[in-house]
mmCIF file with all atom_site columns, C-alpha atoms in Angstrom:
data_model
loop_
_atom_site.group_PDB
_atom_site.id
_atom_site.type_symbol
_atom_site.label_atom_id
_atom_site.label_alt_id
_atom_site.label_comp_id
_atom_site.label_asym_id
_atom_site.label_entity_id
_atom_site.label_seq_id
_atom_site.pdbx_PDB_ins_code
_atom_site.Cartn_x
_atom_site.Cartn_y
_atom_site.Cartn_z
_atom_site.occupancy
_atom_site.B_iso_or_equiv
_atom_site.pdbx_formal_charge
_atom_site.auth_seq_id
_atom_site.auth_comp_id
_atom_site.auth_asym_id
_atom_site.auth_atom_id
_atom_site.pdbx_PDB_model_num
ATOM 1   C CA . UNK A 1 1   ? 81.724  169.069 47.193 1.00 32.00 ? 136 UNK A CA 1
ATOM 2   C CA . UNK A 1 2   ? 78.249  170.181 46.382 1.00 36.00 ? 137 UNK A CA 1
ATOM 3   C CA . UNK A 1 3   ? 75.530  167.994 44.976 1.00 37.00 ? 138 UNK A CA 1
ATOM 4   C CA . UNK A 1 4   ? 75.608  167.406 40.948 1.00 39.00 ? 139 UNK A CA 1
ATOM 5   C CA . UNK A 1 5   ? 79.391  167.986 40.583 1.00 39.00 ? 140 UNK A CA 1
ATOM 6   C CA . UNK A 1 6   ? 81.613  165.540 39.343 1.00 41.00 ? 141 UNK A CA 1
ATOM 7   C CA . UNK A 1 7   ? 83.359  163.224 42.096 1.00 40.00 ? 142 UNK A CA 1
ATOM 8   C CA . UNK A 1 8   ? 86.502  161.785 42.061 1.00 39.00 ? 143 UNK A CA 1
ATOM 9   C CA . UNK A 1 9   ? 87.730  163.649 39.406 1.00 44.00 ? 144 UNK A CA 1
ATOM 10  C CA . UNK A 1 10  ? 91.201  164.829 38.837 1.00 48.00 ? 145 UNK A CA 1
ATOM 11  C CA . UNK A 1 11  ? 93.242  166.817 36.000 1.00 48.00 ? 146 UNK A CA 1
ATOM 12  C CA . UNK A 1 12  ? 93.000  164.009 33.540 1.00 48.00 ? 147 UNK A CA 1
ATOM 13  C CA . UNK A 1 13  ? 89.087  164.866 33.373 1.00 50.00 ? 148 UNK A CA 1
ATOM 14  C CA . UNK A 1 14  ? 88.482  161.057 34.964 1.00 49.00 ? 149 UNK A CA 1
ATOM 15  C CA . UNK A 1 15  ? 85.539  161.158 37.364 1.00 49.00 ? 150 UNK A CA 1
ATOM 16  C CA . UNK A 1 16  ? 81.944  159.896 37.561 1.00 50.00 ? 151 UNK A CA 1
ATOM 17  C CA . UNK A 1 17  ? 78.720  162.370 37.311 1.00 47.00 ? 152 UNK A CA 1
ATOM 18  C CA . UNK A 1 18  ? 76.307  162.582 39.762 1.00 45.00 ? 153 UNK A CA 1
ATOM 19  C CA . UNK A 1 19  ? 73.258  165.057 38.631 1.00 72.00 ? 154 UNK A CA 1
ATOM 20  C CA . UNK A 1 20  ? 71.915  163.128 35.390 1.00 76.00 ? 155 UNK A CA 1
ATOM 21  C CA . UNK A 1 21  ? 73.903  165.073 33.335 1.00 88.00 ? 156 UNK A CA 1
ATOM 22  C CA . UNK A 1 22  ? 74.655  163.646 29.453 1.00 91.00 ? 157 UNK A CA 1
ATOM 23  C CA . UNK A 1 23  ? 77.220  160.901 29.655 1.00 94.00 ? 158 UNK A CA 1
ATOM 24  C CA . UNK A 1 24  ? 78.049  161.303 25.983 1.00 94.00 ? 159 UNK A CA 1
ATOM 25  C CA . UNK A 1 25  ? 78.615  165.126 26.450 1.00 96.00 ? 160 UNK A CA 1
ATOM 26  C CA . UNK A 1 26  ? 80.609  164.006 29.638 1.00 95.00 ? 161 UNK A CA 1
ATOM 27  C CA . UNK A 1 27  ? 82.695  161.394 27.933 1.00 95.00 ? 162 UNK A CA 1
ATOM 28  C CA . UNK A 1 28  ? 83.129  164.318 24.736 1.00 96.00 ? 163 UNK A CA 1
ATOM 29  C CA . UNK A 1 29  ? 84.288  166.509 27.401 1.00 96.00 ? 164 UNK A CA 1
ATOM 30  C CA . UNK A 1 30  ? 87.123  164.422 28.532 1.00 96.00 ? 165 UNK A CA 1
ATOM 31  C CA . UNK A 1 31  ? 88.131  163.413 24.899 1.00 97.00 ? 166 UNK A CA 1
ATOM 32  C CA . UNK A 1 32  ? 88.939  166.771 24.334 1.00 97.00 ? 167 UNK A CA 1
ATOM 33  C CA . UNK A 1 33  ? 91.082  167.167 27.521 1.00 96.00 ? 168 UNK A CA 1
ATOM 34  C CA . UNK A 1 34  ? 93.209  164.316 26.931 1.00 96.00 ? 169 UNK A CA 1
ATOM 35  C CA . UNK A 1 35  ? 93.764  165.429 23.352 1.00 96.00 ? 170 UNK A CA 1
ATOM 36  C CA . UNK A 1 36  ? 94.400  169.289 24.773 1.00 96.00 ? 171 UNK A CA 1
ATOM 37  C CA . UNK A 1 37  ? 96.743  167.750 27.509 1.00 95.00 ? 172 UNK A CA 1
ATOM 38  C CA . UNK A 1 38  ? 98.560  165.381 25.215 1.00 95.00 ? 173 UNK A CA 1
ATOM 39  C CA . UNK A 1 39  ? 99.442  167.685 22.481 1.00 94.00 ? 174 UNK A CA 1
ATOM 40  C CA . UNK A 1 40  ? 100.598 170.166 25.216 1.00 92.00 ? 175 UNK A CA 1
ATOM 41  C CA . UNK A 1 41  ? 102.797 168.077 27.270 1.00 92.00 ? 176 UNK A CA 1
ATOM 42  C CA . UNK A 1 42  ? 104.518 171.007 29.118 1.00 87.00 ? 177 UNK A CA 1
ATOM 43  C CA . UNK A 1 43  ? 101.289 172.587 30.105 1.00 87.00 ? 178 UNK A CA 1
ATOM 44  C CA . UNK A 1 44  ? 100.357 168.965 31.126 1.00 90.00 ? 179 UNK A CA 1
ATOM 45  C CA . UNK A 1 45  ? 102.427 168.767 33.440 1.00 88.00 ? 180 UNK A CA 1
ATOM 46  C CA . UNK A 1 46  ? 102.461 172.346 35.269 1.00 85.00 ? 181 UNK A CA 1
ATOM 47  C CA . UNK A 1 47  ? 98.441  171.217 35.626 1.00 88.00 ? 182 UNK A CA 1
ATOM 48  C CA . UNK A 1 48  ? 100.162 168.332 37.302 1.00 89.00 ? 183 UNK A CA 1
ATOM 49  C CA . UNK A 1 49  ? 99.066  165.595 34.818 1.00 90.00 ? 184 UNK A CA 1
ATOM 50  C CA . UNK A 1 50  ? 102.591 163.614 34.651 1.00 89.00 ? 185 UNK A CA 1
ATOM 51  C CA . UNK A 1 51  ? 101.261 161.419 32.101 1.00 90.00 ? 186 UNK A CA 1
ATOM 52  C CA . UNK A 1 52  ? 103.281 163.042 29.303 1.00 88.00 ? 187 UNK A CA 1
ATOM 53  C CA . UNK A 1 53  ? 106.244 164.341 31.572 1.00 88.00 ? 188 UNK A CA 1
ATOM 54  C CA . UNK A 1 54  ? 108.614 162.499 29.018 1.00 91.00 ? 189 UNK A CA 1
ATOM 55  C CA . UNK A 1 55  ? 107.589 164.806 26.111 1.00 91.00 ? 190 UNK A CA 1
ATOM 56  C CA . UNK A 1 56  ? 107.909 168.262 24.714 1.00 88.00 ? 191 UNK A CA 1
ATOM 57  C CA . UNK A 1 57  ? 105.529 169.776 22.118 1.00 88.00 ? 192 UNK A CA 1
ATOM 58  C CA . UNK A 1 58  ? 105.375 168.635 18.512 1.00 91.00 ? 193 UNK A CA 1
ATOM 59  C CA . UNK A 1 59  ? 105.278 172.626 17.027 1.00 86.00 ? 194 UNK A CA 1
ATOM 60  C CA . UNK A 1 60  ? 105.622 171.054 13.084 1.00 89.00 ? 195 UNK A CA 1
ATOM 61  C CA . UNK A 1 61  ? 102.837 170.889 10.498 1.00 92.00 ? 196 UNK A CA 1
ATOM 62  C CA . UNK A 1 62  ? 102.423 167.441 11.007 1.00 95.00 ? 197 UNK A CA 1
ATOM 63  C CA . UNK A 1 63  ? 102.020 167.883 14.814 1.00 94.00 ? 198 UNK A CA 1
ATOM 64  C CA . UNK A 1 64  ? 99.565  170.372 14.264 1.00 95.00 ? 199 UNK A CA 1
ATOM 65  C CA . UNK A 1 65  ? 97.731  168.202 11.495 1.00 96.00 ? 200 UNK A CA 1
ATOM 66  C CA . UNK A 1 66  ? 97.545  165.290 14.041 1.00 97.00 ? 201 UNK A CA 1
ATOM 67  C CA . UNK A 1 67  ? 95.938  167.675 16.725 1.00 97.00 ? 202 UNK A CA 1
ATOM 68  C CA . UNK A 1 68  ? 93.661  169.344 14.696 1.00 97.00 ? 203 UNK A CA 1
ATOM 69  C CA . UNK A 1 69  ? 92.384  166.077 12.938 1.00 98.00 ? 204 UNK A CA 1
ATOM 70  C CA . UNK A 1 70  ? 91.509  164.890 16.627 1.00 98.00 ? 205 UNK A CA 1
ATOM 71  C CA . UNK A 1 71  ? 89.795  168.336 17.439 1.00 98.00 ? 206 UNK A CA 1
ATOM 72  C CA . UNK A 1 72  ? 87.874  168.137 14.500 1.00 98.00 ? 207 UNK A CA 1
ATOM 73  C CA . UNK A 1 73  ? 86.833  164.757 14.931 1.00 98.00 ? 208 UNK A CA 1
ATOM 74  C CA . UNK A 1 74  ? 85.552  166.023 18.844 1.00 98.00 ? 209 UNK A CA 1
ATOM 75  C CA . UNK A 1 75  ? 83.706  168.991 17.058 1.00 98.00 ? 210 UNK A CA 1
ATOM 76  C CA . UNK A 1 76  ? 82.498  166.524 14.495 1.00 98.00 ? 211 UNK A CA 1
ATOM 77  C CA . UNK A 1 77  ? 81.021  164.385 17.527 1.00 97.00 ? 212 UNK A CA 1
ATOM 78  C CA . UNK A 1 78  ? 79.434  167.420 18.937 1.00 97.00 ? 213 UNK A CA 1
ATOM 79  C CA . UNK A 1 79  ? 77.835  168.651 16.016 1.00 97.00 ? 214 UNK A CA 1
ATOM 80  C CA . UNK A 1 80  ? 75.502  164.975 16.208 1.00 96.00 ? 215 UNK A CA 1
ATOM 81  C CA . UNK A 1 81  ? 75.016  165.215 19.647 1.00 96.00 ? 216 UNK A CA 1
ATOM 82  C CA . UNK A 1 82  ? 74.168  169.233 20.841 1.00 94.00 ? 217 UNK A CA 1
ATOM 83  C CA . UNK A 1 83  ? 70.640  168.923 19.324 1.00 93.00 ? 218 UNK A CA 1
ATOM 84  C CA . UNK A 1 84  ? 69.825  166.114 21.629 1.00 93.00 ? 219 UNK A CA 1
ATOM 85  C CA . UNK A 1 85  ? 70.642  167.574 24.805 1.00 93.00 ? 220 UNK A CA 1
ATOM 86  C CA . UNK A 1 86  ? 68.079  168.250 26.815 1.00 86.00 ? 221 UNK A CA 1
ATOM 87  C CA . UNK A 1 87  ? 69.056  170.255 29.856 1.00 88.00 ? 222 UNK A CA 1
ATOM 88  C CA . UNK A 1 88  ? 70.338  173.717 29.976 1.00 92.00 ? 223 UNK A CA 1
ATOM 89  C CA . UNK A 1 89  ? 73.255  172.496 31.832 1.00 93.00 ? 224 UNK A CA 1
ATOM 90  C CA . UNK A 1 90  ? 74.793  170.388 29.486 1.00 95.00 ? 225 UNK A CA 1
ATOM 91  C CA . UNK A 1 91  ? 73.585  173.002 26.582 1.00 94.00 ? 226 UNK A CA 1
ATOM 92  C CA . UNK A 1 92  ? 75.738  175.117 28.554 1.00 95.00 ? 227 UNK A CA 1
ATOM 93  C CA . UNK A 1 93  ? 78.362  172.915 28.692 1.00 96.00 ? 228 UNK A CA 1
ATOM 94  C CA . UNK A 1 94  ? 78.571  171.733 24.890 1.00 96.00 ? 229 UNK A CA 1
ATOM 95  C CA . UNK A 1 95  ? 78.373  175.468 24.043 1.00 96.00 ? 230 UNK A CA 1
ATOM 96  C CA . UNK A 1 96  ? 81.587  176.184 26.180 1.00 97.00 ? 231 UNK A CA 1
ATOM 97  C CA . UNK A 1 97  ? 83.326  172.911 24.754 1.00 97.00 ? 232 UNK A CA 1
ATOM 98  C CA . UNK A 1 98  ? 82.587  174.251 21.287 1.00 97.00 ? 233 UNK A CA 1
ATOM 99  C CA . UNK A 1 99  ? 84.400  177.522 21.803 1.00 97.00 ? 234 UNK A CA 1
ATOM 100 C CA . UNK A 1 100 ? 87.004  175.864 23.294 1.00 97.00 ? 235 UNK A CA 1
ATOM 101 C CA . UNK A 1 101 ? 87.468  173.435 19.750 1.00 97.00 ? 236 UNK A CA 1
ATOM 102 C CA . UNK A 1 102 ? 86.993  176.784 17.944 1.00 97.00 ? 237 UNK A CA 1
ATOM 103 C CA . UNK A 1 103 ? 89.847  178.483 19.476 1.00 95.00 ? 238 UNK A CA 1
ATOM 104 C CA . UNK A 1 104 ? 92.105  175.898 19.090 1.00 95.00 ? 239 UNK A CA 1
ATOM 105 C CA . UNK A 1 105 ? 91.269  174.731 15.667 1.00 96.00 ? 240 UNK A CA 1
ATOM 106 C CA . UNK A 1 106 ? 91.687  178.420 14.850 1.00 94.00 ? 241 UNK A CA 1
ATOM 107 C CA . UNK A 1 107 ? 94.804  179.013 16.487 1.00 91.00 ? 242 UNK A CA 1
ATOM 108 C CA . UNK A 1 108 ? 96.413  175.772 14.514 1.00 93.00 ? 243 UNK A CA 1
ATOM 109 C CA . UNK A 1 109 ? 95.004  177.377 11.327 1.00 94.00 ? 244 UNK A CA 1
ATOM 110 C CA . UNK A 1 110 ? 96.569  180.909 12.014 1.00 90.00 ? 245 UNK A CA 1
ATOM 111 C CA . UNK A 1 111 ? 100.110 178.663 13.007 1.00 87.00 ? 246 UNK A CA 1
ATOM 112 C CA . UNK A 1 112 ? 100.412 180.882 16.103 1.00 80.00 ? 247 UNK A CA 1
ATOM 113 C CA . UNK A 1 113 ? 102.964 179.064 17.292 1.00 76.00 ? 248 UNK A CA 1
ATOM 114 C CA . UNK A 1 114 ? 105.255 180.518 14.190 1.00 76.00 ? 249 UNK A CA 1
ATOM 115 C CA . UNK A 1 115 ? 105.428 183.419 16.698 1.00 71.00 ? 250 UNK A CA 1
ATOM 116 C CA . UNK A 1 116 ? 106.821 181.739 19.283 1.00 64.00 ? 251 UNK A CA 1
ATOM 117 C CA . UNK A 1 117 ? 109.924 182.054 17.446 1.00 61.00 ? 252 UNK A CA 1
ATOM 118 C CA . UNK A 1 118 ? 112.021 184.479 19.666 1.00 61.00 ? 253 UNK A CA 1
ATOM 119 C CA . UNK A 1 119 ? 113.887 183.978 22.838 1.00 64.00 ? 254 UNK A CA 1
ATOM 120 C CA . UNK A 1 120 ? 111.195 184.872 25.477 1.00 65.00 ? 255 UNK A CA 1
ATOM 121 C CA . UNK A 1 121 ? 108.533 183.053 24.321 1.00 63.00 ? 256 UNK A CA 1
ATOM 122 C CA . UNK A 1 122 ? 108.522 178.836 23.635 1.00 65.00 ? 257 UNK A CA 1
ATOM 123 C CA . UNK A 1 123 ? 109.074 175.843 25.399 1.00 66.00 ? 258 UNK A CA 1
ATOM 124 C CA . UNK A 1 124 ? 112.713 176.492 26.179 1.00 67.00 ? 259 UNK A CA 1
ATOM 125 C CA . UNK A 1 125 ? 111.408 179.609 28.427 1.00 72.00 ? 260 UNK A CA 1
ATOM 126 C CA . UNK A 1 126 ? 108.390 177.831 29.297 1.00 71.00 ? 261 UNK A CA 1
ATOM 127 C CA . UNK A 1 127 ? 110.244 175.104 30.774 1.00 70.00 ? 262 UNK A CA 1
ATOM 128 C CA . UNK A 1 128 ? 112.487 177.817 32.779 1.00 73.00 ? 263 UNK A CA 1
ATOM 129 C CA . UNK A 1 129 ? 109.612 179.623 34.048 1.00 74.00 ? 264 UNK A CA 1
ATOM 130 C CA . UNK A 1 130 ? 108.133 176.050 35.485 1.00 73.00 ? 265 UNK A CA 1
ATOM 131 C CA . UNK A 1 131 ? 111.409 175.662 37.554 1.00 74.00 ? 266 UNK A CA 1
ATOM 132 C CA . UNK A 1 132 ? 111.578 178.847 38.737 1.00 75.00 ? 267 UNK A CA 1
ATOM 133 C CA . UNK A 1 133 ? 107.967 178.823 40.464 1.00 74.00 ? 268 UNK A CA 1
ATOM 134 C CA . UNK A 1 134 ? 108.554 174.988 41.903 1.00 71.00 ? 269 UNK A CA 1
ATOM 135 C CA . UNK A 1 135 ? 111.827 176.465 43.324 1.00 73.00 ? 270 UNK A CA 1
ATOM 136 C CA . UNK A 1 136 ? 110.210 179.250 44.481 1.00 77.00 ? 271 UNK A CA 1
ATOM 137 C CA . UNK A 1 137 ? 107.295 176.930 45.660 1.00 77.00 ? 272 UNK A CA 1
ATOM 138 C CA . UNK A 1 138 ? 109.506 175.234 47.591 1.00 73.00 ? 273 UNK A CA 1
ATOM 139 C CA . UNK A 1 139 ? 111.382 177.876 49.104 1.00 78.00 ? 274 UNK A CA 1
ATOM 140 C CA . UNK A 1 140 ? 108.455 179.208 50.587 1.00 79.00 ? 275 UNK A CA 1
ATOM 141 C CA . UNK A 1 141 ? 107.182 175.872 52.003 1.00 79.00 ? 276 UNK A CA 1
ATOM 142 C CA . UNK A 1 142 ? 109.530 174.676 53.106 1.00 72.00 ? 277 UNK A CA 1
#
């Protein structure tokens, strides 16, 4: 691992930073991975986070509400804290995790997941598609 990256860090966005970097913007950065990985269970645990292995997506209003009230509340913490960041790095970084909150906050507001509605696309094909490349997966290594 080179110098200045983060160590010890796995999917869940837990790890320690090396290289000075802005613990606030660090600690922003993993809020809004836990909150993307929690309110996307499946995708959770294809990333291999088995945290939330119990779980499907919530696709109603109200699960939507919940996760964009948390996004919001991320962007809301950004929106204090870009102006005092002092490196280029971590301007860098809070720029990327700000397009990231955009997208999603967007995509809850357009209720793209209204057109999911069809039989190739949604967590009952998702879910099929997972098996298929761990059987596969383990076909090959085997």
């Amino acid at each position: 691992m080179t110098e200045g990256a983060a160590t010890g860090s796995d999917i869940t966005g837990s790890g320690t930073v090396t290289d000075g970097r802005s613990p606030a913007l660090m600690d922003l950065c993993a809020r809004y991975w836990a909150t993307a990985l929690e309110s996307q269970p499946t995708g959770a645990t294809a990333l291999g986070a088995h945290d939330h292995d119990d779980r499907l997506e919530d696709l109603s209003e109200q699960g939507d509400a919940t996760y964009r009230a948390a996004l919001s509340a991320v962007a809301a913490a950004l929106d204090a804290l870009e102006p005092t960041l002092p490196g280029d790095a971590d301007r860098v970084t809070a720029s990327l995790l700000r397009h990231q909150l955009e997208v999603a906050i967007t995509s809850i507001d357009l209720r793209l997941v209204e057109l999911a509605s069809e039989q190739m696309l949604g967590p009952h094909a998702s879910l099929l598609v997972m098996a298929l490349g761990f059987f596969v997966t383990l076909m090959l290594y085997r």
